[in-house]
XYZ file of C-alpha atoms in Angstrom:
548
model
C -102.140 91.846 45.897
C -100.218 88.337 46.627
C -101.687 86.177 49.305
C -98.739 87.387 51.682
C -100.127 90.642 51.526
C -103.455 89.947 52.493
C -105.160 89.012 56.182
C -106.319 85.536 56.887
C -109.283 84.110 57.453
C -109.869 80.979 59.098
C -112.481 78.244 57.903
C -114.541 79.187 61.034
C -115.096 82.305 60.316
C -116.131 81.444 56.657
C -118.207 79.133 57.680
C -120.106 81.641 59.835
C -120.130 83.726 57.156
C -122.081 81.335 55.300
C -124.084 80.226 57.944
C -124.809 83.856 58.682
C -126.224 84.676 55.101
C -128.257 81.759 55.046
C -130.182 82.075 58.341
C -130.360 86.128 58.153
C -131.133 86.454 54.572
C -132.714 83.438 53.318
C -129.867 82.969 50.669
C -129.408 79.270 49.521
C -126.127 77.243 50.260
C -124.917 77.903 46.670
C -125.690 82.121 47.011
C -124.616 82.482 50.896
C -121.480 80.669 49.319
C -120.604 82.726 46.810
C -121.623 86.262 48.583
C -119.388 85.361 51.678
C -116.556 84.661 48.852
C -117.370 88.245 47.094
C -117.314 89.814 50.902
C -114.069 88.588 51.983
C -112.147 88.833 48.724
C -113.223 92.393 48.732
C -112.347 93.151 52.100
C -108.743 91.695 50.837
C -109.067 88.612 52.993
C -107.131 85.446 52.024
C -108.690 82.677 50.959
C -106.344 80.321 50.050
C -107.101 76.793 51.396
C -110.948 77.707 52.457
C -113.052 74.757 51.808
C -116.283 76.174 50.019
C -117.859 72.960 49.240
C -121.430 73.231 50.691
C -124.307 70.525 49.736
C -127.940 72.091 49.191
C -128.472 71.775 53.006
C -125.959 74.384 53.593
C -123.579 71.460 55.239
C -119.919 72.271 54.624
C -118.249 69.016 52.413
C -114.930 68.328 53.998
C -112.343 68.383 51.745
C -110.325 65.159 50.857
C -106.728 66.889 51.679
C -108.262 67.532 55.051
C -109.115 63.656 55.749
C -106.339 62.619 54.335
C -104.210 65.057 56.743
C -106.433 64.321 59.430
C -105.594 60.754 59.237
C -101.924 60.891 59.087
C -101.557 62.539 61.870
C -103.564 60.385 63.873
C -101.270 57.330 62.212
C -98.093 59.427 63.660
C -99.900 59.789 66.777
C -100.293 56.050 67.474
C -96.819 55.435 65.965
C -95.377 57.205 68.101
C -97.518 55.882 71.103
C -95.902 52.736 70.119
C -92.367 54.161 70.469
C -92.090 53.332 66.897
C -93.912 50.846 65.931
C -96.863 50.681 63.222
C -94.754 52.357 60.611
C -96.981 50.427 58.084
C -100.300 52.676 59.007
C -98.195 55.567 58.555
C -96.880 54.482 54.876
C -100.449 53.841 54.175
C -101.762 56.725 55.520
C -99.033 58.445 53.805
C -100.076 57.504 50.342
C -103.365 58.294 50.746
C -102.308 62.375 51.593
C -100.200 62.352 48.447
C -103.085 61.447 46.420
C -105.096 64.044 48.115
C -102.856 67.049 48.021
C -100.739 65.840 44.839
C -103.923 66.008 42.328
C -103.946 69.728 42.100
C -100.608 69.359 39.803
C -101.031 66.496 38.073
C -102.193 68.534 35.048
C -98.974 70.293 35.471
C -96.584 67.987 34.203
C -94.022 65.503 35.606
C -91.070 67.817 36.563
C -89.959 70.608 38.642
C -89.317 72.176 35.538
C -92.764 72.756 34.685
C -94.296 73.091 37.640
C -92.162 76.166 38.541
C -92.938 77.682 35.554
C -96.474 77.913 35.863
C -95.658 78.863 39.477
C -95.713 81.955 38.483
C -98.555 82.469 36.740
C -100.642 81.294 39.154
C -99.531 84.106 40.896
C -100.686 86.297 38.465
C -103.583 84.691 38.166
C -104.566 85.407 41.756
C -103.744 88.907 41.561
C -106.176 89.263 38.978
C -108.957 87.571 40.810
C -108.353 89.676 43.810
C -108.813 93.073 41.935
C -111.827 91.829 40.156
C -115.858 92.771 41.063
C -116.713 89.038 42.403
C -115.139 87.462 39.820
C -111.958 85.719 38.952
C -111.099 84.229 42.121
C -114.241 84.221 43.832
C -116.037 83.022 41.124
C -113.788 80.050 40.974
C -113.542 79.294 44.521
C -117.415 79.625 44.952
C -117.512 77.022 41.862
C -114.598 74.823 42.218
C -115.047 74.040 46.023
C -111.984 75.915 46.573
C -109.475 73.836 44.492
C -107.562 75.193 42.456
C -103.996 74.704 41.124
C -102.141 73.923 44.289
C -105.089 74.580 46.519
C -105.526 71.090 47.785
C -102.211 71.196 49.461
C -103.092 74.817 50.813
C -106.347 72.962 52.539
C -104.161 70.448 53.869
C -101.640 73.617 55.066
C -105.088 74.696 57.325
C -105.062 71.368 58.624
C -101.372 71.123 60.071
C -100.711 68.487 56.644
C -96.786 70.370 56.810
C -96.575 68.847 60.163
C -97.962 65.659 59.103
C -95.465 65.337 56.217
C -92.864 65.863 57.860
C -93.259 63.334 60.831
C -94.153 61.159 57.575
C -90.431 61.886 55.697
C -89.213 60.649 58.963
C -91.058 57.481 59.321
C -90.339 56.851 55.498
C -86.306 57.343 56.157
C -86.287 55.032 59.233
C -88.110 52.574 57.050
C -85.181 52.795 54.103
C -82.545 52.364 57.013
C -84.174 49.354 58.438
C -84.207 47.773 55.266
C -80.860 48.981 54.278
C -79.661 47.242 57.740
C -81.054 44.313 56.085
C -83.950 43.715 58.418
C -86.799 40.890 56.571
C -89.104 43.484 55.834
C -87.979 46.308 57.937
C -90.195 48.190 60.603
C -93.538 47.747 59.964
C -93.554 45.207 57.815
C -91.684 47.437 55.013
C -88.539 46.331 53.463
C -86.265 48.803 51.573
C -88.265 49.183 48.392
C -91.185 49.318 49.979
C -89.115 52.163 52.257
C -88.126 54.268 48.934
C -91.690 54.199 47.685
C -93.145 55.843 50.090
C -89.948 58.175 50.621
C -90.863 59.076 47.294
C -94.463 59.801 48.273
C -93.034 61.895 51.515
C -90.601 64.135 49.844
C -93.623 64.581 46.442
C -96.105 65.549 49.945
C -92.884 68.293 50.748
C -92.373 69.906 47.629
C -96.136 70.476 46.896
C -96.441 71.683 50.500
C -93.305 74.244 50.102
C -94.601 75.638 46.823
C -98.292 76.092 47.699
C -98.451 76.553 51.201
C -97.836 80.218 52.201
C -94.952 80.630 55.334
C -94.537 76.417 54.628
C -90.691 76.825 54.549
C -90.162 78.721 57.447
C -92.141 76.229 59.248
C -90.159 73.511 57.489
C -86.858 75.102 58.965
C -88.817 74.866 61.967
C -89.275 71.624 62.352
C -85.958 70.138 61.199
C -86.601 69.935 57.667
C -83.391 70.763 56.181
C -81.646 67.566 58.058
C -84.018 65.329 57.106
C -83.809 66.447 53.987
C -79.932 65.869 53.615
C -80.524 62.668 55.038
C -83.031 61.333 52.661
C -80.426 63.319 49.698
C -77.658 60.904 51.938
C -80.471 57.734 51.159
C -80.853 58.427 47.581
C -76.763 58.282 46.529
C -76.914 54.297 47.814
C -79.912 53.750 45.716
C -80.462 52.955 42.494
C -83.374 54.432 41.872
C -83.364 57.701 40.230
C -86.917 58.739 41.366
C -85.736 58.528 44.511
C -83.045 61.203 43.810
C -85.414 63.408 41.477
C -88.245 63.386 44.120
C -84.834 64.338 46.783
C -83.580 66.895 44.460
C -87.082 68.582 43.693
C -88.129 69.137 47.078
C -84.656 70.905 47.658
C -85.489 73.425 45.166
C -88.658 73.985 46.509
C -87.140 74.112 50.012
C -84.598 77.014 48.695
C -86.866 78.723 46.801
C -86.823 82.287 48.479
C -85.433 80.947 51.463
C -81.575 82.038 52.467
C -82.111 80.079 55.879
C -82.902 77.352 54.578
C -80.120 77.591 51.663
C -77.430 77.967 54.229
C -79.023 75.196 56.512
C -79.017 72.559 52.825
C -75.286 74.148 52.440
C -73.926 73.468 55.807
C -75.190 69.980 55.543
C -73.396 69.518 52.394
C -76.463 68.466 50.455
C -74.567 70.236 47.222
C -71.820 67.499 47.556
C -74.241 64.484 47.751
C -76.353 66.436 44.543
C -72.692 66.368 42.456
C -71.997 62.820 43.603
C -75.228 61.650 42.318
C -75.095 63.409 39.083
C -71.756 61.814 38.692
C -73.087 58.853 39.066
C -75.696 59.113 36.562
C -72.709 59.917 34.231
C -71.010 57.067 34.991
C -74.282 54.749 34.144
C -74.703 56.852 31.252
C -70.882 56.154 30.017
C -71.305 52.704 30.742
C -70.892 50.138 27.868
C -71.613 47.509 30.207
C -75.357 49.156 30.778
C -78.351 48.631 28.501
C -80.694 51.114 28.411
C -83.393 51.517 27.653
C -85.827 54.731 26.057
C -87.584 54.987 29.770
C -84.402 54.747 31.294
C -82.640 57.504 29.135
C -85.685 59.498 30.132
C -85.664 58.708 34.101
C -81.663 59.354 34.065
C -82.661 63.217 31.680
C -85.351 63.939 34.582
C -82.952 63.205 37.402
C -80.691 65.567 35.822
C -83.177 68.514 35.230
C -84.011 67.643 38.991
C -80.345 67.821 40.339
C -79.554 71.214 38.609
C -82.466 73.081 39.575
C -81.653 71.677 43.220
C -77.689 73.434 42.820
C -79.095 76.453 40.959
C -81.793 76.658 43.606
C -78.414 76.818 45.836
C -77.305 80.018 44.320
C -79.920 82.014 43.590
C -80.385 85.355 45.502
C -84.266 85.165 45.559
C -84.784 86.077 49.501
C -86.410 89.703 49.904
C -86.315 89.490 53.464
C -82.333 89.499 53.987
C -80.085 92.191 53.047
C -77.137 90.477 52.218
C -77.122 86.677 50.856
C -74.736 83.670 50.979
C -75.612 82.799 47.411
C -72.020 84.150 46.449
C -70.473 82.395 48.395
C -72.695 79.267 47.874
C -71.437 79.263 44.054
C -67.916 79.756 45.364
C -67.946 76.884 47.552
C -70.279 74.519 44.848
C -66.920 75.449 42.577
C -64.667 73.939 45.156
C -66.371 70.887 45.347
C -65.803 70.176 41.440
C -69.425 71.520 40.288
C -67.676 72.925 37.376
C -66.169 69.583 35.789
C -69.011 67.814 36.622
C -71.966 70.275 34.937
C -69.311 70.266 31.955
C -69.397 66.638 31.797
C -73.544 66.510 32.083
C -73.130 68.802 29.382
C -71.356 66.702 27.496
C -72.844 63.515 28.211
C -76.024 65.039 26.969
C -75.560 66.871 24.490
C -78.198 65.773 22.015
C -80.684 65.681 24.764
C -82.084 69.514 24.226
C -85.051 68.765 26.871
C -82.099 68.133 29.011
C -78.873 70.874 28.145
C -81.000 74.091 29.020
C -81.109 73.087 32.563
C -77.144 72.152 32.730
C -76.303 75.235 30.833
C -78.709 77.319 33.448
C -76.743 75.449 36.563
C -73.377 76.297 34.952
C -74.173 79.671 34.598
C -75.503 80.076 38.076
C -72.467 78.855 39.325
C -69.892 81.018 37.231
C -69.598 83.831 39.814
C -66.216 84.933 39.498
C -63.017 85.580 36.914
C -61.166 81.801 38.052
C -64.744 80.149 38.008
C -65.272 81.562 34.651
C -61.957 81.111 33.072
C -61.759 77.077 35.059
C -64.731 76.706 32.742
C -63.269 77.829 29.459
C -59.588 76.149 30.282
C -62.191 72.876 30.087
C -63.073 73.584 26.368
C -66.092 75.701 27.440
C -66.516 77.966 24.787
C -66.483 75.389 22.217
C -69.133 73.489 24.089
C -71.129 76.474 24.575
C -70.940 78.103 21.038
C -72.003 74.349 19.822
C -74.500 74.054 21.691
C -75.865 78.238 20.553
C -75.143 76.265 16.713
C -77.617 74.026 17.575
C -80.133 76.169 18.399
C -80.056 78.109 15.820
C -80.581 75.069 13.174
C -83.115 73.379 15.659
C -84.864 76.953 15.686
C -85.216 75.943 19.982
C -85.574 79.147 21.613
C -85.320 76.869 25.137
C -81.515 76.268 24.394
C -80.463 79.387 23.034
C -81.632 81.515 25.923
C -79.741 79.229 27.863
C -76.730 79.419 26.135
C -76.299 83.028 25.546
C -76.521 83.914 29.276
C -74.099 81.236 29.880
C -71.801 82.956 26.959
C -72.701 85.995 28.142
C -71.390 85.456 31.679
C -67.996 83.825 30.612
C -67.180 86.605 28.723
C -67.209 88.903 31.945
C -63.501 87.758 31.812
C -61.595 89.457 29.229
C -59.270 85.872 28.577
C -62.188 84.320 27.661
C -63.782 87.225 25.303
C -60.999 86.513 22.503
C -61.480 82.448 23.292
C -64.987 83.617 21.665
C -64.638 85.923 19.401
C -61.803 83.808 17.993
C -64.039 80.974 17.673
C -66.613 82.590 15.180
C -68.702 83.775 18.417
C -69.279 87.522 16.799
C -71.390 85.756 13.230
C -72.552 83.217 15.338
C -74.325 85.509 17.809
C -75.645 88.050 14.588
C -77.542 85.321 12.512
C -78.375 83.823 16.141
C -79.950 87.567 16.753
C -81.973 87.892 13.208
C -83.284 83.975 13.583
C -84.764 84.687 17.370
C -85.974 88.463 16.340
C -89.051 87.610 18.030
C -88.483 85.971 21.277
C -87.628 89.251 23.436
C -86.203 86.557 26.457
C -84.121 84.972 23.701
C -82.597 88.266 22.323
C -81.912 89.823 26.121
C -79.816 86.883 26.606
C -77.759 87.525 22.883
C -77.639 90.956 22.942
C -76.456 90.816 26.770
C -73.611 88.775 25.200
C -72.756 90.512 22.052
C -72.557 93.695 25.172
C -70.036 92.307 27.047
C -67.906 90.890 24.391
C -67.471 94.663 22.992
C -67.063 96.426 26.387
C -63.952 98.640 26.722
C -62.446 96.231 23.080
C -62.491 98.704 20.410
C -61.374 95.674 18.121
C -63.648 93.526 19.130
C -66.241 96.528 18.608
C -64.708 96.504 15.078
C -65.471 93.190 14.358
C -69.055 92.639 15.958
C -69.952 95.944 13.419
C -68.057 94.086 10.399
C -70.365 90.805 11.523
C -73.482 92.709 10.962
C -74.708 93.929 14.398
C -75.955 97.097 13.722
C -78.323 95.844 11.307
C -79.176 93.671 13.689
C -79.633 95.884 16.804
C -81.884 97.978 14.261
C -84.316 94.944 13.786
C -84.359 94.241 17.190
C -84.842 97.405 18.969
C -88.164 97.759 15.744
C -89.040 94.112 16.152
C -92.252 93.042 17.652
C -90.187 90.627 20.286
C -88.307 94.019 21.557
C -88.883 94.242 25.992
C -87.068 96.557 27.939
C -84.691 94.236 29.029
C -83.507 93.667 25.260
C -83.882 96.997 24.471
C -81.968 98.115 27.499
C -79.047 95.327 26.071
C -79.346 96.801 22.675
C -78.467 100.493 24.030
C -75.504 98.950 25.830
C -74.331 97.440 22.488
C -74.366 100.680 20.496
C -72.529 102.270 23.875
C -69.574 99.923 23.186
C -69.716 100.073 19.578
C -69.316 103.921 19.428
C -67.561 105.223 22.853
C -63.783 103.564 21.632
C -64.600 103.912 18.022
C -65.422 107.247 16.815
C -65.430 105.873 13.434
C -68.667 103.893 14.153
C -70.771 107.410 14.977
C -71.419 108.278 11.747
C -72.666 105.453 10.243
C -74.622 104.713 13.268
C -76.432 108.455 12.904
C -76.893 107.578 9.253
C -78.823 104.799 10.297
C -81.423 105.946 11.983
C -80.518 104.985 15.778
C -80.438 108.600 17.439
C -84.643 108.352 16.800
C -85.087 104.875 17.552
C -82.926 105.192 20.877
C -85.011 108.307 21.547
C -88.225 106.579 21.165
C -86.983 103.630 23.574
C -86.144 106.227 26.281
C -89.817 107.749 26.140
C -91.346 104.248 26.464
C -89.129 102.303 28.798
C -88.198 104.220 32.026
C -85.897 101.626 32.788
C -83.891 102.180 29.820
C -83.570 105.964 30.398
C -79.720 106.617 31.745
C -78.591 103.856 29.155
C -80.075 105.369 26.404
C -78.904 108.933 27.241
C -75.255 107.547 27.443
C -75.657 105.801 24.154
C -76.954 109.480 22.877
C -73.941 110.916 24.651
C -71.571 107.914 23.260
C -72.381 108.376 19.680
C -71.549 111.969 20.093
C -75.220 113.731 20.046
C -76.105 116.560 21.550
C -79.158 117.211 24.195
C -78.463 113.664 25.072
C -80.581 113.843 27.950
C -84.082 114.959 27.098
């Protein structure tokens, strides 16, 4: 059961909890702890952001994201009893709450990248804590004070620290326009690079907020975050500091992250133009013979990148539950418009020995490729080539993290049927075989390649001919037995045999002869899923009792 699915309970009424077992039952701090955590969790209660940091006199230890939020707001409370003035206490106060809520992810790694992939597994993580017998969970909150990954900032959520941050992103932003206005130190005392620092610190304090903090975005909408969001996006392009624009570009992803309102409010302030303008001026440093540079800065300018495409692809992504029909379409569409296309094609480019950096242009590309004209506007701008270089690549590197990448990308330009001969043409049907035996064991990996090689075959008898003269039923064999097989490849690998046998009866036979009416019938028994697609593969190949 996720957090959103539990009730909450405040610090209060832990506390009494605690206070309760140690007066009525004689427990010690540590026990009357660790019961009340055992109680609640099994009564389904949420305890995300509960303090449970108690010394041996049964005192409750205040936690250091609750200071820290504490005294922020009290610097934004003076501030603005000054109309404005002391923006210096604020800064200061400011970088104290990022070191308070940001520690929780410093294990995590330096980009949005990683910290979004292990988003999800904490997830799961809590899930399992919640359905064990005192354990998990409890055990770790009654251990840990409460802190775990991300927990810090969900202390600081308790303690109105979303608030707090954003009054801060404010103060930060009015600091980089004083100094931008040229103003000796600007307000408070803070010039401009003073100013980006801690707008830096403000938008880090945002994204760790958004991601941790259960109902944080909708509370961020709330108070104006979007606009001061495309403002500080609107600081960053006159900057020259790419921090600036990765710390911008990170907190919009966390912003959209299962948000539509918040999507269309980033949209309508054209945030996705200022993202493209700043990635094309990162390729214009990067195409610069007049610029040295050095390894750090090759590395800063591969971050902001990473940063700025998870920000568009962020744009796009239908990831809102709670609305029954999304913009996200239409987001892509309008991304396309703007030149999003030429631009990710020239990132692509421009790094294209950089494979820490290609998977997450490749991604954005793909999330933007909606449509026929977005797809074919892609391949008229040598595309394909790019692409199937880039799958080449892969495969000699052995990097699973580009080829996923890659395939989906392929995968989704050959939804047009122009664009399937540009490929197959182009050596894509070998390519995507020997791709298919060398990543037999990463199920994500094959999805993607399989999910290709199916919609370069569909309703193209000849290109059906030549994906069986490359080798792919061999190859569909070892992946539907291998050990990396999930029901999403093994759903793609019934659609494969579907196109290779429904337009060319000549296929069936050799397909019975080789085994795949029993290995089709054992994916149907163990993938649910996969059911209707492997009864119209059954029915395809021209079997009887198809569907039991």
């Amino acid at each position: 059961m996720g957090a959103m699915g539990r009730h909450a309970v405040t610090q209060e009424a832990f506390d009494g909890l605690v206070r309760e077992n140690m007066e009525e039952f004689a427990m010690a701090a540590g026990e009357a702890v660790e019961d009340a955590v055992h109680t609640l969790t099994m009564q389904g209660a949420d305890l995300t952001g509960i303090v449970t940091a108690y010394s041996a006199s049964g005192q409750r230890e205040e936690h250091l994201a609750t200071l820290a939020a504490t005294q922020l707001r009290e610097a934004l409370a003076a501030w603005e009893e000054r109309g404005g003035g002391g923006g210096q206490a604020v800064l200061l106060a400011l970088s104290a709450f990022k070191g308070a809520v940001d520690t929780a992810d410093q294990s995590e790694g330096d980009t949005s990248e990683d910290r979004a992939k292990q988003e999800g597994e904490e997830g799961e993580a809590e899930k399992e804590g919640v359905r064990g017998e005192g354990g998990g969970a409890a055990a770790a909150a009654a251990a840990g004070g409460g802190v775990g990954s991300g927990d810090a900032a969900r202390v600081a959520g308790r303690s109105d620290g979303l608030h707090a941050a954003v009054g801060a992103l404010r103060v930060a932003l009015g600091a980089v326009e004083s100094g931008a206005e040229g103003e000796e130190g600007g307000e408070g005392g803070e010039g401009r690079a003073r100013g980006e620092e801690a707008l830096c610190d403000a938008l880090r304090c945002m994204e760790v907020m958004l991601t941790h903090v259960p109902g944080a975005r909708d509370d961020f909408f709330r108070l104006s975050g979007p606009s001061l969001l495309a403002s500080a996006l609107a600081a960053s392009s006159s900057s020259s500091s790419l921090r600036f624009l990765t710390a911008a570009a990170c907190t919009v992803r966390a912003a959209c992250t299962e948000n539509e309102v918040i999507k269309e409010a980033l949209m309508e302030g054209a945030v996705h133009v200022a993202i493209l303008n700043a990635v094309g001026g990162i390729l214009k440093k990067k195409g610069s013979a007049d610029v040295d540079t050095s390894a750090a800065d090759v590395a800063e300018a591969g971050s902001a990148m990473c940063a700025c495409c998870g920000a568009l692809r962020s744009l796009v992504t239908n990831d809102d539950v709670r609305v029954a029909a999304s913009k996200t379409f239409t987001n892509a569409r309008t991304m396309a418009e703007a030149g999003a296309a030429d631009v990710l094609l020239g990132a692509a480019a421009a790094f294209s020995n950089d494979v820490s950096v290609l998977p997450s242009v490749l991604a954005a590309l793909k999330a933007i490729a909606v449509n026929e004209d977005i797809c074919r506007s892609i391949a008229s701008q040598a595309g394909v080539p790019l692409v199937l270089g880039q799958l080449r690549v892969a495969l000699a590197l052995h990097c699973s993290s580009l080829a996923a990448p890659s395939a989906s990308l392929l995968a989704q330009l050959a939804g047009s049927d122009a664009n399937k001969a540009l490929i197959v043409e182009a050596g894509g049907m070998p390519l995507l075989v020997d791709a298919m035996k060398a990543f037999l064991h990463h199920g994500a990996v094959l999805q993607e390649l399989l999910a290709c090689m199916a919609a370069l075959t569909l309703r193209n008898p000849a290109h059906a001919a030549a994906a069986v003269a490359a080798g792919v039923l061999d190859a569909a064999v070892d992946a539907m037995e291998g050990r990396g097989a999930t029901a999403g490849s093994q759903w793609q690998a019934c659609q494969v045999l579907r196109n290779l046998a429904v337009r060319n009866p000549e296929h069936r036979p050799m397909m019975v002869e080789m085994g795949l009416e029993a290995l089709i019938r054992k994916v149907k028994a163990k993938h649910r899923s996969c059911r209707d697609v492997c009864s119209a593969a059954l029915r395809d190949m021209g079997l009887d009792n198809y569907n039991q």
